[in-house]
Every structure is written in C-alpha cells, then in structure tokens.
Amino acid sequence: MHGGLISALVIAGPVYAQAPAPVAAPAAGIVSEMPLPGGIRAALAVLDDPGPPDRSQFLIEIIRRTYRSSVAGKDDPREAAVRPLLQSLASAAQSDTAGAPVDTVPLPLPAPIWIDAVFNGHATPATLAGAILGSRSASLLYCGLLWLDDDTRAWFAGKRHLVADLASKHAAGFLTAAPGLRITDGAVRVPGGKDAEPAWTALVGRNPAEPEAFVRALVSERDGLLAYFFASVSQLTPPQIRRILDLDASDSGRRVETARRMFSVYERLAPGWKLDERTFWRPSIEPALLVADLPVDGQNRPVIPGTRAFWASVFADPSARPRPARNENEETLSAGAPVDLAWLAEQVFDGDQAERRRRYEMVLFASRLLKTADGSAPRTDGGPQVADLSRQAVTAVHAAGAYPALIATLERAGLSDVSVYAKAADRASRLSSISDDGRAARALSQFQAALALAARAAFRGSISTDVLSNIVASLSSVETTDRGDYEGRLVRWIETDLLSHVPPASASTTPAADGAGDPQEPAAGPVERDMLRFVAGAEPKADAPTVEWEGTRYRFDMASAEGVRISRVIGEDPRPFLSSARTVAGMADAIAEAHVTRESLRRDAETLDQVAQAVAWDRCRDVTTELQRAARDGDVAAAARLVSPLRLLADDLLARGLKEFTYAMAMGQPDRAPISADAAATRHDFGLQVLGGHHSGPWRLPVPGGDPVRGWHVTGSLLGLDVRLSEFALVRLSTKPPKRRPSLNDEDRRAFIESVALVDPALLTDGHRDAIAAAIRGGRARLASLQTAHDAVAVADEIHLSPLRRTLLSWIVGHEPARVPAFFSPTELLWLGLQGAPIAQPLLAWGAPGEGRLGCLCLQLLDRRPFEPLAGRWGSGIFAGGFADLNLRLAELLAGMQMPGALLGPVLTSATLDFINSVNSRDEDDRRGLVEFVQSLGPEQLEQYLALLTTDGPLVPVSESTERPAHPGGAR
C-alpha cells in the first residue's frame, strides 16, 4: 500500500463527493489538469503563504516540503501544517460548486489511471488532488511523472500494473530515477546512448531493450542508489557523460568496469542514507557534480589537468613524497596518459567527509589554476599540459587542502602564477613548523595580515594583479630566524616592498578639492596614513564623470568612502603601532651597526618612551626601562644586547598594528561591529591549540564565535576575514523589525551575506552592466512571442531547462499563459537573451557565491545548466551558489538609472539584508520564493538602497561639497 500522511482523512468514504463533471481524457502522455477544490488562493491562505499563486508548481512544492523525509507521526510539524489544507480540500470537494470557476493544477497521466491503479477506486476526479497530497507514495509518484517527457509518460500510461507497483512499493526510487528515464520506441534511452548500454545492462541486470524489467530493477535495486546514480549521470551534458563513464574507450569491457567503479563510489557517498526516508536529500558532493563544475575544452569536454602520478603526489603526505632529482621529478609527474576519472573519484571520495571535501576542492582548484598556467590555451586532445605538472604545481594544489585560507585569498585576488602559489605555500609550511605558540602567533600575524592588506589593495584597484604577484613572492621570501622570529625584517619589507606602491596623495584627497576631506587625516602616524590610502583603493580620476539623481549631481568615490569607514572602525584614538614598529626597528638597526653614542642612546631612550606612551602597551615597558638604564649609564655594550629585544618589540608592534588594520577592513559598518578592531585583534585565536593546530588551525578560513571567558572573537586565519565578518557590512533600511520572521535557512543566508564582500568593484564596468541588462530585456522579448507548447520546447532546449521545468513550462503556456514571465528567473532571462552566446568571463563578477559549490572565495554564474542538481544538498551553501538573480536584477536596475556598475557592492550591503530578511523561503530548495523577491524589486527599492550611500558613502554630492567637513567622522 502507498504510505499516507493522514490516510484516514483522505481515504475515508465520506470525505469525497462525486465531481460535478468528468475530466476530459487527454492524450496519454500529455500533462493535463485536475481541479483544486476551493481554488489556489484559498489553499495558500490556509497555509499562510503570502506568495503569488502558481498553479503549475503548487502541488510539487507542497510535496517537497511535506515529504522531504518520512513523516514521524502526529507530532511532526509537517503533519500539522498540511492537515488543515487536506481538510480544506476535502470540504471544498464536498460542497456544491456547480457553475463556479475551478482552479486546476497539473496532472501527469489521465485521471482514471490515478483513480484505479493508484487509489483502487477510493478517489474521484474532484478529490484527486487531496488524495495525491495526502499520500506520501502517491505524492512521490506524482513528482516523478512530471520529470518524464511525453513519450515516456505515454509508455507508463499503458502499464497500469507497473504504475500501481511503483505507487505501492517503489515511489521514492521512481522519483529518484525519473530525471533520467526516457523510453522511446519500446526501449530505455540510457544516459550515454548506445555506447553506454553494456555498462547500464551490467549495473541494472536488465537490458534497456526490455523497458519494464529495466525500470523495475532500476528503481528497486541497491536501496535506490542505482536510481540515484542513473539520474545523476543523466543530468550531465553528453560530453560530460562520456567522460564520467569513459565512453571514449574502445573496449566495452573497460566501459563496463568504469561504470562499476564509479557506482561503487556512489555507494559510499552517504553510508546509512535510506532513500525511502530522505527522498529529497542529496550528498553535498558527488562525482557528477564534480564533473559538471570542471572547465571544458573547445569541444565542451571536461578537462582535468594532470596524470595519475601527479595526483598521487598531490594527495600524498608531503613528508612521504619522494624527492628525486629535479628533472626526474618533472618527467615522472608528466609521464603517462591523462588521469583516469574513475581512479581520481576513488581517491577523492575516500576517507571521512572532511577529507573528501578537501580533495574535492583541490581537484576543482587545480582545474581552474593549471588549465592555462603556462599562458597557452588548454589542450583539446585530452592530453596533460606538461608545463603545469611541475613540483611547484603539486605544492600549489596540495596547499589548497592544507592551507585553504591562503590559497582562497590568492585565487580571489586573481593570481595565476603557479610558482607564487608554491612560494606562499612553502612559507605557510615553515610558519606552521614554529613550535613556540607565542612566536608562531606573532609570525603568523605579520605574514597573514600583510598578505591580507596587499590582497585588499588589489581588490580595490590600488595595485595590479602583476604587482600583487610580485608582492606575494617577495613576502614569501622573507625569512625568519631558526626560532621563528622575523626580527624586524617584515617591518623593513612593509616600507620597501609594500608601501612603496602607494601613490602620492592627489589633490582630490585634500579638503580644497571639493570639501570631501582627507580620509587619511585621522590616521595615527605616517605609516598608518600610507596604509589607509593603500587599502582604501584607487582614487577617482579628476575627470571622472558624475551622475545626476533626484536633482543632485554626485561624484563616485569608493576610495574616500572606504577610507572614512576604516578610520571610523579604528576609532577616535588610534594608536601608531605601524609607525612605532618602523621607529623601533630603525633604532635597533642603528645600534646594531655600532652607530651609537651616549647622546644617541639618550635620544633613543626618549623616543622609545614616547613610543610606549603613544601605543600605551605594556610590552614596551621592559625594553624601554633597559634602554633608559643603558643611556643613563652610557653603557654601549648593554645597548648592543638590546638589539634583538628591540627587533622583537618591532615585530610585536607590527603584528598588532597589521592585525588591527585587517580587522578594521573586515568589520564593516562601525555601528554594526560587536567590539572595536583593537579588541578584536587582541582576541584573535589562530587555533594553535586545536588538534594539529600549528599545521591546520591558522590556515582555516576564520570562524567568529564567543565564549564566557574571551567574549566575541575569531578563530582561524586572518585571511578571508572580511568574508566571514561580512554580516557587519550590512545596512538596515529601517530600524523596524521584518514584517514576518526571516525564513531563509542559516547556511544559504550566510552564503548570500558573504557574497557582499566578494563583489570586486574594479571588475564591475558600466559596459558589463549594460550587457546584462540588454540580455535580460532580450530574454523578456523572446518570452513575449511564446505562444504554443512547441515554442516552449524550443526555449527549453535553448537554455537547457531541466525535464521538470520543461514539463511545467509547457503546461503553463497551455493553461496559465499570464504566468510565463514570472516562471523565468533573471538568470534564465540572461541565458535566453544571450541567444546561444556563452557567458563572458567578466560577467562572472556579477554572479553567485562559489564557496559552497566550488570551494573558492569567488562569484560565479551558471551557464545554461539546470538548477535542480544543486537542490537537496542541505547545509552546504551549494543551493545559494546557483542563485545570482539578486545581483543580475540589481544590474538591470542600475543600468535603468544609469548608475555606475561599481555601485553593486555598496547597494548589496542593504539589498542583501532586505533580501535575507524578507524573502519567503518555504523550504531549503524553494528557488521560486527567492526569485519572487527579486522580481518584485523595482526602481523604488533601488532608490532606497542608493539613498543610504549619500552619507559618507561612495556617492558624494558635488553641490554640497563646501558643506562637507574635512574630518571623516563628521556628518554632512
């Protein structure tokens, strides 16, 4: 029997009345319609759902959130949520509604099949919707049938006994397999076509030419995992399917063996997963998802750089790697055929979940870094790129797993030189080997914060990627002592290699220019002033265009706004840690070079005392006292013994100052930060005390948290701090609480918030803004001409809609044509408007957060790819990684108002908070709810977001230039 949520309610005889009129019999494979008693608006009211009605998706959405796992019983909140709806449907079905208009919803397969084969006559056309919704097995069967095409549904319509068996025994397996089930001319069209038939025959144990036997075995064997593997492979592109099943192999035996090996990987993805109980859940990562995210060559074939020897070396413990002569090393790594995907999947999906995720992200990182690391185009013959397979490449790719925050920061900054990655990874390894916790924390603070500041300068356009590459290489080359101390070396490096790239202050940063004031004015010292200018970003050109809005002319100045913000986060009484570090290091160098007299010692002692007072730091006290004693006694020898302590003091000052600057960059709006940047820097915990802490803790992406002893603090790396603390960058439109309780799940909420920090204003041009807007308009124009089911199929083919959305689109065109524009998201409109052209690389900067899906701190856009394979991976952030629609809609609105594209980031600080608090997310996979919010955005909302940017923000009113005070803390 099919399982029921509250079967007593929906099966009992008195509940159902005869329909006022019979439902016309459609063609067997066509999705027809069935009445929804009481209408959809009444049903939404019962569910307290404020969203716009969508008849095409109503039932499948209720089914998804109700039956995402087995209902536990009366106390299950889902039972309580859906019971009133079932009662309402039953009551409406019994009432006399003759002549009243009736809302309908999609019905795959003719109603008599449902009534007779599924419900054994215990339903009528009028009560069918309630009967389906009240039965878990019938609901799963309903969803599965919508995933099929017309020919396959027509075949099932002729197999009532099979439909009955599926409904009563294997509904979950059928729904799982349905995305890939296609039956034509009396045979199953398996993923991969004819070349793949021997493999699927071997796995399923039945020949695709015997479709009923094949389907029965597919949905029932291996606890549903075979159905899941079948469907996962089917949703790839043909070239991707050929790669995952090794269909280019001439030997059919090898193809069969590859399929067996790949399926064995799937069997260990989620031990204990019972598909019948968690039908809509999916593992967060799997081989098909990996293949789908690999770059492709000129023939759209997935590209994985490297050989088996290369990847064996990458995955090996570095201490266990052989170290032969260099030439032999390179030849060994490059020798052999391209890596076998089945073998690679076996290596990646081995070990615990954390290790699998680590290796998975290493493969994706390598595919991005090494495909063109030598500057040439990727090979199209599938062969390895020898220039990529160096020992440095092994080090770089391994580092993506060993030092994820480091590699994520370098990749985010746009670095592409494998040797620079390797140098940075080598330095990370050396710093991780420092045994003393205090020395390790001091060295890590200096290295990581210096790198974070340099990367920030690149994000903000102060330096080019090439300059950053040189900076990272030189920073990684600065040595520590055997004990792990920099002893002033990084202090000198800051001045010679980092701040040497700060351009002289232009006239535009002075109050005389337009009254905007100098955001560097409140800096604590000269080094702090240079550092602030360095990280705030490139200043606007003198002839930069202005924008007109609501009768006021504005100039666009991101650097000034950022400088003001950082200064405010640091506070009104900044301390000159960086300038003091330079002073103390210079003092130590002078003493070490024997340029010492009694008088110079006296001056040094006075200077050091002034430093101690300026920074108000106890660590200065002991060295200051000793230097004062040496000066008083004229003891040059004693002073010489203070060289090392002075240099260590300079290291301490530099570490403290750099950390404070890093936190000030990351902590967003001054009024949102939980504590000051100075306090946050003091409390930072590198995780040195956790298991394997010295080698892993300091290089994990930071995690904010708190405890009763230390209060709020961050654990992990200083790299990526701005991403993890991006919630503090959000700005409220109003102090009033949201009208409804926020419904977006925590992981996707975090992913959307962090995407705000990932927006790189240097990459957002007005030309790309206009290209996005034009494509979206073009997509809407295409939809305006969509009239028939044939038109719907053509659109679905063009943008590669999933089989489910193809079915629903055809139904909407025939039954609810006014809903067609709302059916498409901005992403799908963009695809449609591009008319087959690929998404240009620069447009990725307007995309969705990629960390959950790709492991990178980046923004990405899916290109004509179904969204459904990203669903079900709850708690991973992968679902958010496929949703770029908020950014794309804002791009369209910015274009409409002729506002700079680079304003996307500042606009998102308020738009994202509005989105995550207001969106009606009915469950973890409710993409429609997110799209509805985005579609509701108009110029009025954008104007509200922009208004927040005119007070110490990047929109500077030119007409009020003389009224703006020079001090960045003042209000206009």
Coordinates of C-alpha atoms in Angstrom, one line a residue, residues 47-492:
L47 CA -1.0 27.6 4.5
D48 CA -0.4 31.2 5.5
D49 CA 1.7 31.6 2.3
P50 CA 1.8 35.2 1.2
G51 CA 3.5 34.4 -2.1
P52 CA 1.8 34.9 -5.5
P53 CA -0.2 31.8 -6.7
D54 CA 1.5 29.5 -9.1
R55 CA -0.8 26.6 -10.1
S56 CA 1.9 24.8 -12.1
Q57 CA 4.2 24.3 -9.1
F58 CA 1.7 24.3 -6.2
L59 CA 1.5 20.6 -5.6
I60 CA 5.1 19.7 -6.1
E61 CA 6.2 22.4 -3.7
I62 CA 3.8 21.2 -1.0
I63 CA 5.0 17.7 -1.6
R64 CA 8.7 18.6 -1.4
R65 CA 8.4 20.4 1.9
T66 CA 6.0 17.8 3.4
Y67 CA 7.7 14.7 2.3
R68 CA 11.4 15.8 2.3
S69 CA 11.7 12.9 4.8
S70 CA 9.3 10.4 6.3
V71 CA 6.7 12.0 8.4
A72 CA 7.3 10.8 12.0
G73 CA 3.7 10.9 13.2
K74 CA 1.1 13.2 14.8
D75 CA 3.8 15.4 16.5
D76 CA 5.6 16.0 13.2
P77 CA 5.1 19.8 12.4
R78 CA 4.7 19.0 8.8
E79 CA 1.7 16.9 9.6
A80 CA 0.2 19.8 11.5
A81 CA 1.0 22.1 8.6
V82 CA -0.6 20.1 5.8
R83 CA -3.6 18.7 7.7
P84 CA -5.7 21.9 7.5
L85 CA -5.0 22.1 3.8
L86 CA -6.3 18.5 3.3
Q87 CA -9.3 19.3 5.4
S88 CA -10.0 22.4 3.3
L89 CA -9.6 20.5 0.0
A90 CA -11.9 17.7 1.3
S91 CA -14.5 20.2 2.5
A92 CA -14.4 22.1 -0.8
A93 CA -14.7 18.9 -2.8
Q94 CA -18.0 18.0 -0.9
S95 CA -19.6 21.4 -1.3
D96 CA -21.9 22.3 -4.2
T97 CA -19.7 24.3 -6.6
A98 CA -21.7 23.8 -9.8
G99 CA -21.0 26.5 -12.2
A100 CA -18.3 28.1 -10.1
P101 CA -14.9 28.6 -11.8
V102 CA -12.4 26.0 -10.7
D103 CA -8.6 26.4 -10.4
T104 CA -6.7 23.4 -11.8
V105 CA -3.2 22.0 -11.3
P106 CA -1.1 19.8 -13.5
L107 CA -2.0 16.1 -13.7
P108 CA 0.5 13.7 -15.3
L109 CA -1.3 10.6 -16.6
P110 CA -5.0 10.5 -17.2
A111 CA -7.2 10.7 -14.0
P112 CA -8.6 7.2 -14.4
I113 CA -5.2 5.7 -14.1
W114 CA -4.7 7.5 -10.8
I115 CA -8.1 6.6 -9.5
D116 CA -8.0 2.9 -10.5
A117 CA -4.3 2.0 -10.4
V118 CA -3.1 4.2 -7.5
F119 CA -6.1 4.6 -5.3
N120 CA -8.1 1.4 -6.1
G121 CA -11.2 3.5 -6.8
H122 CA -11.0 5.4 -3.5
A123 CA -10.9 8.8 -5.2
T124 CA -12.8 10.8 -7.8
P125 CA -11.6 13.5 -10.2
A126 CA -12.8 16.2 -7.8
T127 CA -10.9 14.7 -4.8
L128 CA -7.8 13.5 -6.7
A129 CA -5.6 16.5 -5.7
G130 CA -6.3 15.9 -2.0
A131 CA -5.8 12.1 -2.4
I132 CA -2.4 12.6 -4.0
L133 CA -1.3 15.1 -1.4
G134 CA -2.4 13.0 1.5
S135 CA -0.4 10.0 0.4
R136 CA 3.4 10.1 0.5
S137 CA 3.9 7.4 -2.1
A138 CA 1.3 8.9 -4.5
S139 CA 2.9 12.4 -4.0
L140 CA 6.4 11.0 -4.9
L141 CA 4.9 9.2 -7.9
Y142 CA 3.2 12.5 -9.0
C143 CA 6.5 14.4 -8.9
G144 CA 8.4 11.6 -10.7
L145 CA 5.9 11.6 -13.5
L146 CA 6.3 15.3 -14.0
W147 CA 10.0 14.7 -14.6
L148 CA 9.3 12.5 -17.7
D149 CA 8.8 13.5 -21.2
D150 CA 5.5 12.9 -23.1
D151 CA 6.7 9.7 -24.8
T152 CA 7.8 8.2 -21.6
R153 CA 4.6 9.2 -19.8
A154 CA 2.6 7.7 -22.6
W155 CA 4.5 4.4 -22.2
F156 CA 3.8 4.4 -18.5
A157 CA 0.1 5.1 -19.2
G158 CA 0.0 1.7 -20.9
K159 CA 1.5 -0.1 -17.9
R160 CA -1.1 0.4 -15.2
H161 CA 0.1 -2.6 -13.3
L162 CA 3.6 -1.1 -13.2
V163 CA 2.2 2.3 -12.1
A164 CA 0.4 0.5 -9.3
D165 CA 3.5 -1.3 -8.2
L166 CA 5.6 1.9 -8.3
A167 CA 3.0 3.7 -6.2
S168 CA 2.8 1.0 -3.6
K169 CA 6.4 -0.2 -3.4
H170 CA 9.0 2.0 -5.2
A171 CA 7.7 5.6 -5.4
A172 CA 10.9 7.0 -3.9
G173 CA 13.1 5.0 -6.3
F174 CA 11.0 6.0 -9.2
L175 CA 11.1 9.8 -8.4
T176 CA 14.9 9.5 -7.9
A177 CA 15.4 7.8 -11.3
A178 CA 12.8 9.9 -13.2
P179 CA 15.1 12.7 -14.3
G180 CA 17.0 10.2 -16.5
L181 CA 14.2 7.9 -17.5
R182 CA 13.4 8.2 -21.2
I183 CA 11.6 5.4 -23.1
T184 CA 11.3 5.7 -26.9
D185 CA 10.4 3.0 -29.5
G186 CA 10.0 0.4 -26.8
A187 CA 13.4 0.8 -25.2
V188 CA 15.0 2.8 -22.5
R189 CA 17.4 5.6 -23.7
V190 CA 20.1 5.3 -21.1
P191 CA 22.5 8.1 -20.3
G192 CA 25.3 8.0 -22.8
G193 CA 23.3 6.3 -25.5
K194 CA 24.3 3.1 -27.4
D195 CA 27.9 3.2 -26.2
A196 CA 26.7 3.1 -22.6
E197 CA 24.1 0.3 -22.9
P198 CA 26.6 -2.5 -22.0
A199 CA 27.5 -0.6 -18.8
W200 CA 23.9 0.0 -17.7
T201 CA 22.9 -3.5 -18.6
A202 CA 25.7 -4.8 -16.3
L203 CA 24.8 -2.5 -13.5
V204 CA 21.0 -2.9 -13.6
G205 CA 21.0 -6.5 -14.6
R206 CA 18.4 -6.0 -17.3
N207 CA 18.6 -4.9 -20.9
P208 CA 17.3 -1.4 -21.8
A209 CA 15.5 -3.1 -24.7
E210 CA 13.3 -4.7 -22.1
P211 CA 12.0 -1.4 -20.6
E212 CA 9.6 -2.7 -17.9
A213 CA 12.1 -5.2 -16.5
F214 CA 14.8 -2.5 -16.7
V215 CA 12.7 0.1 -14.9
R216 CA 11.6 -2.3 -12.1
A217 CA 15.2 -3.3 -11.4
L218 CA 16.5 0.3 -11.6
V219 CA 14.1 1.7 -9.0
S220 CA 14.3 -1.3 -6.6
E221 CA 17.9 -2.5 -6.6
R222 CA 20.7 -1.3 -4.2
D223 CA 18.3 0.6 -1.9
G224 CA 17.7 3.2 -4.6
L225 CA 21.3 4.2 -5.0
L226 CA 21.4 2.7 -8.5
A227 CA 18.4 5.0 -9.4
Y228 CA 20.3 8.0 -7.9
F229 CA 23.5 7.2 -9.9
F230 CA 21.4 6.8 -13.1
A231 CA 19.7 10.1 -12.6
S232 CA 22.9 12.0 -11.6
V233 CA 24.7 10.9 -14.7
S234 CA 21.7 11.7 -16.9
Q235 CA 21.7 15.3 -15.9
L236 CA 25.2 15.9 -17.3
T237 CA 25.8 17.1 -20.8
P238 CA 26.7 14.4 -23.4
P239 CA 30.5 15.2 -23.3
Q240 CA 30.4 15.1 -19.5
I241 CA 28.6 11.7 -19.6
R242 CA 31.2 10.4 -22.0
R243 CA 33.9 11.5 -19.5
I244 CA 32.3 10.1 -16.3
L245 CA 31.6 6.7 -18.0
D246 CA 34.8 6.6 -20.1
L247 CA 32.7 6.1 -23.2
D248 CA 35.6 7.0 -25.5
A249 CA 37.3 3.8 -24.5
S250 CA 37.1 1.4 -27.5
D251 CA 36.9 -1.7 -25.2
S252 CA 33.3 -2.2 -23.9
G253 CA 34.7 -4.2 -21.1
R254 CA 36.6 -1.2 -19.9
R255 CA 33.5 0.9 -20.1
V256 CA 31.6 -1.6 -18.0
E257 CA 34.4 -1.7 -15.4
T258 CA 34.4 2.1 -15.3
A259 CA 30.7 2.2 -14.6
R260 CA 31.0 -0.4 -11.9
R261 CA 33.9 1.5 -10.2
M262 CA 32.0 4.8 -10.4
F263 CA 28.9 3.3 -9.0
S264 CA 30.9 1.9 -6.1
V265 CA 32.0 5.4 -5.3
Y266 CA 28.3 6.5 -5.2
E267 CA 27.6 3.6 -2.8
R268 CA 29.9 5.0 -0.2
L269 CA 28.9 8.7 -0.6
A270 CA 26.4 8.6 2.3
P271 CA 26.6 5.5 4.4
G272 CA 23.2 4.8 6.1
W273 CA 21.3 7.0 3.6
K274 CA 17.8 5.5 3.2
L275 CA 16.3 6.9 0.0
D276 CA 12.8 5.9 1.1
E277 CA 13.1 8.1 4.2
R278 CA 15.1 11.0 2.8
T279 CA 14.0 11.1 -0.8
F280 CA 14.7 14.8 -1.5
W281 CA 18.1 14.8 0.3
R282 CA 21.4 14.6 -1.6
P283 CA 25.0 14.3 -0.6
S284 CA 26.7 17.7 -0.6
I285 CA 29.3 16.5 -3.1
E286 CA 29.5 13.6 -5.7
P287 CA 31.3 12.7 -8.9
A288 CA 28.6 14.0 -11.2
L289 CA 28.6 17.4 -9.5
L290 CA 32.4 17.5 -9.7
V291 CA 32.4 16.8 -13.5
A292 CA 29.7 19.4 -14.0
D293 CA 31.9 22.1 -12.5
L294 CA 35.1 21.2 -14.4
P295 CA 36.1 23.6 -17.2
V296 CA 35.7 22.3 -20.7
D297 CA 37.8 22.4 -23.8
G298 CA 36.8 23.6 -27.3
Q299 CA 34.6 20.6 -27.7
N300 CA 32.9 21.0 -24.3
R301 CA 34.7 18.1 -22.8
P302 CA 35.6 18.3 -19.1
V303 CA 39.3 18.9 -18.5
I304 CA 41.2 17.6 -15.6
P305 CA 44.9 18.5 -15.6
G306 CA 47.5 16.0 -14.6
T307 CA 48.4 12.4 -14.7
R308 CA 47.9 9.7 -12.1
A309 CA 51.5 10.3 -10.9
F310 CA 50.7 14.0 -10.5
W311 CA 47.6 13.4 -8.4
A312 CA 49.1 10.6 -6.4
S313 CA 51.8 13.1 -5.4
V314 CA 49.2 15.8 -4.7
F315 CA 47.2 13.6 -2.3
A316 CA 50.3 12.1 -0.6
D317 CA 51.5 13.4 2.8
P318 CA 54.3 16.0 1.9
S319 CA 56.7 14.3 4.2
A320 CA 56.2 11.0 2.4
R321 CA 56.8 12.4 -1.1
P322 CA 60.0 11.2 -2.8
R323 CA 62.5 13.9 -3.6
P324 CA 64.5 12.7 -6.7
A325 CA 66.5 15.0 -8.9
R326 CA 64.5 17.8 -10.3
N327 CA 64.5 16.7 -14.0
E328 CA 63.5 13.2 -13.0
N329 CA 60.8 14.6 -10.8
E330 CA 59.2 16.6 -13.6
E331 CA 59.3 13.7 -16.0
T332 CA 57.7 11.4 -13.5
L333 CA 54.8 13.8 -12.9
S334 CA 54.2 14.4 -16.6
A335 CA 54.5 10.8 -17.7
G336 CA 51.5 8.7 -18.8
A337 CA 48.0 9.3 -20.0
P338 CA 45.6 11.9 -18.5
V339 CA 44.3 10.9 -15.2
D340 CA 41.5 8.3 -15.2
L341 CA 38.4 9.9 -13.8
A342 CA 37.2 6.7 -12.1
W343 CA 40.6 6.4 -10.3
L344 CA 40.5 10.1 -9.3
A345 CA 37.0 9.7 -8.0
E346 CA 38.1 6.8 -5.9
Q347 CA 40.9 8.9 -4.4
V348 CA 38.7 11.9 -3.8
F349 CA 35.8 10.1 -2.2
D350 CA 37.9 8.1 0.2
G351 CA 38.2 8.8 4.0
D352 CA 35.8 10.9 6.1
Q353 CA 33.6 13.7 4.9
A354 CA 36.1 16.4 5.7
E355 CA 38.9 14.7 3.8
R356 CA 36.6 14.1 0.8
R357 CA 35.6 17.7 0.7
R358 CA 39.2 18.8 1.0
R359 CA 40.3 16.6 -2.0
Y360 CA 37.2 17.6 -4.0
E361 CA 38.1 21.3 -3.7
M362 CA 41.8 20.5 -4.6
V363 CA 40.7 19.0 -7.9
L364 CA 38.4 22.0 -8.7
F365 CA 41.2 24.4 -7.8
A366 CA 43.7 22.6 -10.0
S367 CA 41.2 22.6 -12.9
R368 CA 41.0 26.4 -12.6
L369 CA 44.7 27.1 -11.9
L370 CA 46.5 24.7 -14.2
K371 CA 44.4 24.7 -17.3
T372 CA 46.2 27.7 -18.7
A373 CA 49.1 28.1 -16.2
D374 CA 51.7 28.3 -18.9
G375 CA 49.7 31.1 -20.7
S376 CA 48.6 28.9 -23.5
A377 CA 45.1 27.7 -24.3
P378 CA 44.0 24.3 -22.9
R379 CA 44.8 21.3 -25.0
T380 CA 41.8 19.9 -26.8
D381 CA 43.1 16.4 -27.2
G382 CA 42.7 15.5 -23.6
G383 CA 46.4 15.2 -23.0
P384 CA 48.2 16.6 -20.0
Q385 CA 49.8 20.0 -20.1
V386 CA 53.4 19.3 -19.3
A387 CA 54.2 22.8 -18.3
D388 CA 51.6 22.6 -15.5
L389 CA 52.8 19.3 -14.0
S390 CA 55.8 20.6 -12.1
R391 CA 56.7 20.1 -8.5
Q392 CA 55.6 23.6 -7.9
A393 CA 52.2 22.7 -9.2
V394 CA 52.0 19.8 -6.8
T395 CA 52.8 22.1 -3.9
A396 CA 50.3 24.7 -5.0
V397 CA 47.4 22.2 -5.5
H398 CA 48.2 20.4 -2.2
A399 CA 48.2 23.7 -0.5
A400 CA 44.5 24.2 -1.5
G401 CA 43.8 21.4 1.0
A402 CA 46.5 22.2 3.6
Y403 CA 46.2 26.0 3.7
P404 CA 42.7 26.7 2.3
A405 CA 42.5 30.3 3.5
L406 CA 45.9 31.2 1.9
I407 CA 45.0 29.7 -1.5
A408 CA 41.5 31.1 -1.5
T409 CA 42.9 34.6 -0.9
L410 CA 45.5 34.3 -3.6
E411 CA 42.9 33.0 -6.1
R412 CA 40.4 35.6 -5.1
A413 CA 43.0 38.3 -5.9
G414 CA 43.4 36.9 -9.4
L415 CA 46.9 35.4 -9.1
S416 CA 47.7 32.8 -11.8
D417 CA 51.5 32.2 -11.4
V418 CA 51.9 28.7 -10.0
S419 CA 55.4 29.5 -8.7
V420 CA 53.9 32.3 -6.5
Y421 CA 51.3 29.9 -5.1
A422 CA 54.1 27.4 -4.3
K423 CA 56.3 30.0 -2.6
A424 CA 53.4 31.2 -0.5
A425 CA 52.6 27.6 0.4
D426 CA 56.2 26.9 1.3
R427 CA 56.2 29.9 3.6
A428 CA 53.0 28.7 5.2
S429 CA 54.6 25.3 5.9
R430 CA 57.6 27.0 7.5
L431 CA 55.5 29.2 9.7
S432 CA 53.4 26.2 10.7
S433 CA 56.5 24.4 12.0
I434 CA 57.3 27.1 14.6
S435 CA 56.9 25.2 17.9
D436 CA 56.5 28.0 20.3
D437 CA 52.9 29.3 20.4
G438 CA 53.8 32.9 21.1
R439 CA 56.4 33.1 18.4
A440 CA 54.1 31.3 15.9
A441 CA 51.2 33.7 16.6
R442 CA 53.5 36.7 16.1
A443 CA 55.0 35.5 12.9
L444 CA 51.6 34.4 11.6
S445 CA 50.1 37.8 12.4
Q446 CA 52.7 39.6 10.4
F447 CA 52.6 37.3 7.4
Q448 CA 48.9 36.8 7.1
A449 CA 47.9 40.4 7.8
A450 CA 50.5 41.8 5.4
L451 CA 49.1 39.4 2.7
A452 CA 45.5 40.4 3.6
L453 CA 46.3 44.1 3.2
A454 CA 48.1 43.5 -0.1
A455 CA 45.2 41.5 -1.4
R456 CA 42.8 44.1 -0.3
A457 CA 44.7 46.8 -2.2
A458 CA 44.5 44.6 -5.3
F459 CA 40.7 44.1 -4.8
R460 CA 40.3 47.9 -4.5
G461 CA 42.4 48.7 -7.6
S462 CA 45.4 50.3 -5.7
I463 CA 47.7 47.8 -7.4
S464 CA 47.5 45.5 -10.4
T465 CA 47.5 41.7 -10.2
D466 CA 51.0 41.6 -11.5
V467 CA 52.2 43.9 -8.8
L468 CA 50.4 41.8 -6.2
S469 CA 52.1 38.7 -7.6
N470 CA 55.5 40.2 -7.0
I471 CA 54.5 41.4 -3.6
V472 CA 53.4 37.9 -2.6
A473 CA 56.6 36.4 -3.9
S474 CA 58.8 38.8 -2.0
L475 CA 56.7 38.5 1.2
S476 CA 57.0 34.7 1.0
S477 CA 60.8 35.1 0.6
V478 CA 61.3 37.0 3.8
E479 CA 63.0 34.6 6.2
T480 CA 62.5 34.1 9.9
T481 CA 65.2 33.1 12.4
D482 CA 65.6 29.4 13.4
R483 CA 63.3 30.1 16.3
G484 CA 60.6 31.7 14.0
D485 CA 61.2 35.4 14.5
Y486 CA 61.2 37.9 11.7
E487 CA 63.2 40.3 13.9
G488 CA 62.3 43.4 12.0
R489 CA 62.6 42.0 8.5
L490 CA 58.9 42.4 7.8
V491 CA 59.0 45.9 9.2
R492 CA 61.5 46.9 6.6

